[in-house]
Every structure is written in structure tokens, then in C-alpha cells.
Amino acid sequence: MDPVYLLAGLLLLAFGLIGVGVAEPELLGSHILRVGTAILAMALGVLLSPRLLLRHAFGLHLFTLFLLVLVLALGDGPGGVRRWFYLGPVAFQPSELAKLSLVFYLASFVGRKGNDNPILGPAFLVGSAVGLVLVQPDFATALFLLTLGSLLFILAGVPWRRLFAIALAGTLVLAPFSGVYLSRFAYVSERFSGFLSYLRGEANPREAAYQVVQAQKALLLAGPLGQGPGGTLPHLPEAHNDMVFASVVFATGWLGGLIVLFLYLLLLLKGLAICLRLQGPGSLVAMGLTLYLTLQAALHIGVTVGFLPVTGMPLPLVSYGGSSLLVSGLALGALMRLSREAAAKEVRRWSS
């Protein structure tokens, strides 16, 4: 296993244990089990051949779309949302798997067809995943999937004329339904209005920005070295999940927060290095998985410090949540496997 990835992954999982422990001590036991699952997923990612996953990427993405349809019919969640399958004590969120299947499917398509091939089919399948997540409703994850897919198209070198044509067509199709969506799922506009209230200094406990205000209190109270795992965290909704970065910093201090930022920066730089050393679809997979982990981390941290509206995005490898830990662990394991293959290619090149 790649020592950089392994160390970064284990440290982030350890920070997650601290953050969940200080936020919701009664959840620490179940989170330890989830961390164990993430480590097993990491090992599975190392064992699975990227070529095998690329070969079956289309089927994997279709299976994910099937799960996204099924969860709308049979799924459950708080407040009437339909995002999770509950199997006894185990809950699974298909939209997390969509982040992984999207990366492998688009890399597989570009590898087979090239980057100047019509992309209507892949754009439709990406849009299908985005639309199904959007009506769960999970606006933030849908927007993240759309952003991730768009970035992968751009990084693959798809001509701008094709991207603009698809974007324009999608906008014309979806625009007439935007008013209906916002009226049906009012929480989306409420979060944005709450964020604007926060920017104007008018946030109060009845607005979405209350979370951000409380998270900033926790960040300020942390101090350089933190309050320790036994500290009393200010009231902060979803401090173990959507706002776990604030819990981590509260317990470990500003120094701990900087270490977490450095670990994600390390993942980004390592992923870029692997991307440059590989060729073909493997390079795009490395970039896609790196973007999944680091871009989502940036969004989570941006929300916590008040730069972005509340999204509800988990912090990869840190937040409480079985689906997120499982998929992020699998993604990190796949990056370890790609790192090993890149190193082997380097050795063969120098020996030839």
C-alpha cells in the first residue's frame, strides 16, 4: 500500500473518531465499526483491478441508477426525504455510490471512444443520476455530481463546443421546472436565504445559518490546541456529520484543523502526481477520485467556516455515516492501487 495514502487515510479516520466522540459520545461505538468498514473498503479498493472496474463501469453506473430509482420508491429518511435504504441497523445511501460510479463510467467512455466523440449518451446518464438525486431531495449532492461530471468532461479534453451544446440543452429542458422544484422543496431556497441573512449579520436560531454561527463559535473556542475530546461543544446541529470539521477543531485546536487541511492537500498533490504518471482512462480515474475526496472536503470546510451556504455534505473519511465512509474508503483504496501501478510503469520504463 502507498504509505502517503495509507497514513493520510488513517489519520483522517482518527480525526473522525475524535470529532464524532466530542460531538455525540453515544455514537462513538457505532462509528468505530464504521471506521473498520472503511478500512476494509480501502483494502478492497487496493485488491480490485482498475481495468476490471473500467470494463464493467457502464454496468456499475446502470446498477447505481437502478438503486437511485429504487430508493425513491422504497427508501426512507427524516422529514419525508427518500435517500436511504434501512436494513435493520444498517443504512445505505445510493447517491454516495453514484460519485464513484460516475468517475469510472466517464473514464471508461473516454478511454473507449476518445474525447471528440458525441457525448449525448454519457451526458444523459450523468444527468439521470443528478435528476434522481435532485428529487430525493438532495440538492447539494446533485449539484456536486453535476460539478464532478462537468470537470471530468473538461479534464478529458472534450471540445468546448460539445460541452456548451449539452449545457444549453440541459438548461432549456430544466429551466421551466425550476420554480416548481423550489416551491416543492422550499429548504433549498431557505438555506440560501439563511446564508444571506448570515452575511448581513441577521442570523438567528430559526434560520439555516444558525449552524454556521454555532460552528464558528466552536472554532473560536478551540484555541491553538483545542479543548480535548472531553470538552463541552456548543450546541451545534449535525456536529458529528455535516459540521464535523468544527467538532474536530474544537477538540484538537487550530493546529489539528491545519493538519486536516494539510492531509487533504496531500491527497490532492498525490492524486495529481499519479494522474500525470498514468495514461488513458487510468489517469482520468485518478483525477476523478482525487476530486471527489478533496473537492467535497473543500465544500464541507467552506460551509463550516461560513464561506458557503449549508449543504449537508459529509467530510470524506471523517464524518459519521456508513455510506460516506464506505465509498470514500473504497476510493482511497483505488487510488492506492493506481499509485502502485504508476510506480510499476515507472520501473518498467527505466529498466527498458
XYZ file of C-alpha atoms in Angstrom:
352
model
C 0.000 0.000 0.000
C 1.148 3.536 -0.741
C 2.483 4.913 2.582
C 1.350 8.506 1.886
C -2.218 7.476 1.129
C -2.285 4.981 3.984
C -1.008 7.477 6.558
C -3.316 10.257 5.348
C -6.335 7.946 5.333
C -5.683 6.528 8.814
C -5.066 9.983 10.274
C -8.301 11.338 8.788
C -10.196 8.352 10.196
C -8.596 9.048 13.584
C -9.640 12.697 13.440
C -13.136 11.466 12.626
C -13.187 9.365 15.791
C -12.210 12.436 17.811
C -14.779 14.666 16.113
C -17.666 12.224 16.485
C -16.596 11.446 20.065
C -16.762 15.080 21.150
C -19.972 15.790 19.198
C -22.019 12.670 20.019
C -20.222 10.409 22.541
C -23.021 7.833 22.404
C -22.345 7.326 18.675
C -18.646 6.626 19.113
C -19.095 2.848 19.372
C -21.033 2.583 16.115
C -18.610 4.984 14.440
C -15.705 2.704 15.353
C -17.497 -0.092 13.479
C -17.971 2.216 10.502
C -14.275 3.114 10.550
C -13.490 -0.606 10.480
C -15.763 -0.944 7.435
C -13.946 1.948 5.747
C -10.589 0.240 6.320
C -11.934 -2.993 4.806
C -13.261 -0.990 1.841
C -9.821 0.574 1.485
C -8.264 -2.885 1.322
C -10.870 -3.971 -1.238
C -10.038 -0.930 -3.380
C -6.396 -1.994 -3.387
C -7.284 -5.547 -4.417
C -9.683 -4.650 -7.233
C -8.081 -4.118 -10.623
C -8.875 -0.676 -12.133
C -9.085 -2.345 -15.553
C -11.773 -4.685 -14.225
C -13.770 -1.765 -12.829
C -13.381 0.180 -16.067
C -14.514 -2.832 -18.083
C -17.728 -3.061 -16.041
C -18.134 0.679 -15.382
C -21.210 1.029 -17.603
C -22.977 -1.803 -15.779
C -21.949 -0.366 -12.408
C -23.401 3.008 -13.311
C -26.648 1.456 -14.573
C -26.889 -0.508 -11.314
C -26.393 2.734 -9.376
C -29.165 4.399 -11.383
C -31.405 1.429 -10.567
C -30.684 1.892 -6.863
C -31.447 5.620 -7.151
C -34.830 4.787 -8.699
C -35.487 2.085 -6.115
C -34.681 4.348 -3.166
C -37.340 6.815 -4.362
C -39.901 4.004 -4.128
C -38.702 2.074 -1.080
C -36.259 4.376 0.689
C -36.752 6.435 3.812
C -35.234 9.274 5.785
C -36.061 12.078 8.188
C -38.567 14.743 7.201
C -40.045 12.762 4.316
C -36.860 12.532 2.242
C -36.050 9.286 0.440
C -32.280 8.877 0.468
C -31.507 5.710 2.455
C -32.218 2.000 2.418
C -32.588 0.805 6.005
C -31.637 -2.829 6.561
C -32.010 -3.183 10.304
C -29.259 -1.126 11.931
C -27.513 -0.635 8.559
C -28.371 2.291 6.286
C -27.086 2.731 2.739
C -27.273 5.895 0.604
C -27.032 5.145 -3.155
C -26.102 8.745 -4.006
C -22.717 8.151 -2.356
C -22.060 5.215 -4.681
C -23.030 7.448 -7.635
C -19.938 9.587 -7.013
C -17.739 6.552 -7.586
C -19.658 5.017 -10.494
C -19.713 8.386 -12.278
C -15.917 8.630 -12.236
C -15.333 5.111 -13.572
C -18.083 5.344 -16.188
C -16.868 8.625 -17.704
C -13.233 7.452 -17.652
C -14.273 4.214 -19.352
C -16.281 6.061 -22.025
C -13.432 8.450 -22.879
C -10.967 5.558 -22.908
C -13.098 3.619 -25.401
C -14.461 6.397 -27.595
C -11.931 9.220 -27.331
C -12.580 12.792 -26.250
C -14.030 14.112 -29.529
C -16.897 11.650 -29.690
C -20.528 12.796 -29.268
C -21.268 12.845 -25.524
C -25.060 12.894 -25.595
C -25.283 9.372 -24.120
C -22.870 9.951 -21.215
C -24.389 13.391 -20.571
C -27.838 11.784 -20.373
C -26.629 9.148 -17.888
C -24.880 11.786 -15.770
C -27.996 13.949 -15.926
C -30.146 10.971 -14.938
C -28.100 10.455 -11.770
C -28.240 14.182 -10.998
C -32.003 14.319 -11.563
C -32.747 11.250 -9.444
C -30.695 12.634 -6.545
C -32.302 16.041 -7.002
C -35.816 14.700 -6.359
C -34.884 12.698 -3.230
C -34.451 15.689 -2.483
C -30.686 16.231 -2.069
C -29.810 19.440 -3.890
C -26.210 19.651 -2.630
C -25.255 16.117 -3.697
C -26.969 16.583 -7.069
C -25.008 19.782 -7.652
C -21.801 18.018 -6.591
C -22.408 15.171 -9.068
C -23.076 17.696 -11.827
C -19.881 19.580 -10.986
C -17.812 16.398 -10.787
C -19.132 15.150 -14.131
C -18.536 18.521 -15.802
C -14.964 18.694 -14.501
C -14.242 15.188 -15.766
C -15.545 16.080 -19.234
C -13.301 19.154 -19.247
C -10.234 17.295 -17.951
C -10.787 14.550 -20.531
C -10.413 17.181 -23.240
C -13.974 17.095 -24.579
C -14.295 20.042 -27.005
C -15.957 23.136 -25.594
C -18.494 23.228 -28.438
C -19.915 19.905 -27.269
C -19.942 20.983 -23.624
C -21.707 24.260 -24.413
C -24.304 22.478 -26.565
C -25.090 19.955 -23.801
C -25.171 22.689 -21.124
C -27.518 24.829 -23.195
C -29.839 21.922 -23.943
C -29.927 20.901 -20.279
C -30.675 24.445 -19.162
C -33.543 24.806 -21.652
C -35.055 21.492 -20.508
C -34.748 22.143 -16.748
C -35.451 25.880 -16.534
C -39.272 25.559 -16.825
C -39.289 23.173 -13.819
C -37.063 25.235 -11.511
C -39.967 27.195 -9.988
C -41.939 24.014 -9.294
C -38.895 22.391 -7.689
C -38.133 25.353 -5.426
C -41.747 25.609 -4.318
C -41.969 21.846 -3.690
C -38.649 21.674 -1.832
C -38.530 25.006 -0.039
C -35.480 24.031 2.052
C -33.187 24.831 -0.905
C -34.182 28.486 -1.099
C -34.399 28.677 2.707
C -30.759 27.648 3.028
C -29.668 30.312 0.572
C -31.784 32.988 2.260
C -30.397 31.895 5.629
C -26.862 32.232 4.286
C -27.634 35.741 3.017
C -29.006 36.607 6.460
C -25.765 35.365 7.966
C -23.751 37.585 5.594
C -25.881 40.556 6.659
C -25.337 39.699 10.332
C -29.013 38.844 10.875
C -28.798 35.096 11.541
C -30.912 33.703 14.373
C -31.749 30.220 15.722
C -34.719 29.929 13.377
C -32.594 30.208 10.231
C -30.319 27.746 8.467
C -27.303 29.955 9.155
C -27.621 29.134 12.851
C -25.465 26.093 12.181
C -22.705 28.249 10.715
C -22.826 30.716 13.618
C -22.552 27.875 16.150
C -19.777 26.206 14.148
C -17.787 29.439 14.213
C -18.263 29.633 17.980
C -16.776 26.155 18.262
C -13.850 27.146 16.028
C -13.114 30.248 18.104
C -13.427 28.407 21.429
C -10.981 25.747 20.224
C -7.893 27.913 20.571
C -4.478 26.804 19.300
C -4.507 23.346 20.908
C -8.213 22.636 21.412
C -10.439 21.669 24.326
C -9.663 17.952 24.112
C -12.077 15.043 23.495
C -13.783 15.736 26.836
C -14.621 19.375 26.073
C -18.224 20.609 26.029
C -19.074 21.528 22.459
C -21.513 24.445 21.962
C -24.924 23.390 20.675
C -24.314 22.542 17.026
C -26.833 20.541 14.959
C -25.253 17.697 12.972
C -21.882 18.287 14.647
C -20.975 14.626 14.055
C -21.707 14.733 10.329
C -22.443 17.909 8.341
C -20.361 20.077 10.709
C -17.806 17.556 11.915
C -14.860 19.779 10.956
C -15.944 22.211 13.676
C -16.031 19.326 16.191
C -12.568 18.159 15.144
C -11.099 21.648 15.501
C -12.877 22.184 18.837
C -11.218 19.036 20.214
C -7.796 19.304 18.559
C -7.418 23.064 18.144
C -6.435 25.207 15.230
C -3.320 23.045 14.914
C -5.500 19.962 14.393
C -7.568 21.832 11.803
C -4.417 22.767 9.903
C -3.280 19.147 9.951
C -6.619 18.056 8.464
C -6.271 20.692 5.730
C -2.712 19.534 5.063
C -3.854 15.899 4.758
C -6.404 16.796 2.086
C -3.791 18.923 0.311
C -1.507 15.890 0.400
C -4.259 13.776 -1.194
C -4.692 16.402 -3.917
C -0.978 16.673 -4.727
C -0.507 12.901 -4.656
C -3.509 12.420 -6.938
C -2.193 14.994 -9.418
C 1.184 13.251 -9.447
C -0.415 9.869 -10.204
C -2.608 11.420 -12.885
C 0.461 12.784 -14.659
C 2.296 9.455 -14.464
C -0.571 7.374 -15.863
C -2.099 7.434 -19.324
C -5.553 6.782 -20.738
C -8.611 6.128 -18.572
C -6.481 5.298 -15.507
C -5.252 8.877 -15.430
C -8.818 10.217 -15.527
C -9.905 7.805 -12.776
C -7.071 9.036 -10.552
C -8.083 12.646 -11.155
C -11.783 11.931 -10.654
C -11.322 10.080 -7.365
C -8.967 12.798 -6.132
C -11.504 15.482 -6.998
C -14.253 13.531 -5.274
C -12.326 13.386 -1.996
C -10.740 16.833 -1.986
C -13.473 18.924 -3.611
C -16.079 17.524 -1.250
C -13.734 18.234 1.661
C -13.303 21.820 0.463
C -17.087 22.278 0.263
C -17.614 20.854 3.751
C -14.919 23.048 5.290
C -16.125 26.086 3.320
C -19.600 25.641 4.825
C -18.213 25.210 8.338
C -16.201 28.432 8.281
C -19.056 30.377 6.669
C -17.809 30.805 3.100
C -20.657 28.756 1.555
C -24.353 28.068 2.267
C -25.142 24.980 4.342
C -25.053 21.944 2.050
C -25.099 18.885 4.302
C -22.060 17.359 2.558
C -20.065 14.925 4.743
C -16.328 15.308 5.219
C -14.750 12.290 3.438
C -13.157 9.736 5.797
C -14.099 11.888 8.807
C -17.878 12.387 9.102
C -20.192 9.902 10.791
C -22.056 7.897 8.170
C -21.615 4.391 6.854
C -22.202 5.082 3.158
C -19.795 8.018 3.013
C -17.062 6.166 4.891
C -17.539 3.035 2.792
C -17.322 4.830 -0.569
C -14.525 7.226 0.426
C -12.538 4.286 1.794
C -13.056 2.407 -1.461
C -11.966 5.485 -3.447
C -8.799 5.871 -1.382
C -8.001 2.173 -1.835
C -8.444 2.512 -5.604
C -6.023 5.451 -5.578
C -3.505 3.282 -3.695
C -3.838 0.631 -6.403
C -3.371 3.243 -9.146
C -0.313 4.589 -7.314
C 1.191 1.103 -7.265
C 0.503 0.628 -10.980
C 2.024 4.032 -11.783
C 5.152 3.097 -9.821
C 5.377 -0.256 -11.640
C 5.149 1.510 -15.026
C 7.906 3.874 -13.938
C 10.147 0.922 -13.042
C 9.482 -0.807 -16.370
C 10.226 2.386 -18.279
C 13.557 2.888 -16.579
C 14.531 -0.795 -16.918
C 13.770 -0.927 -20.659
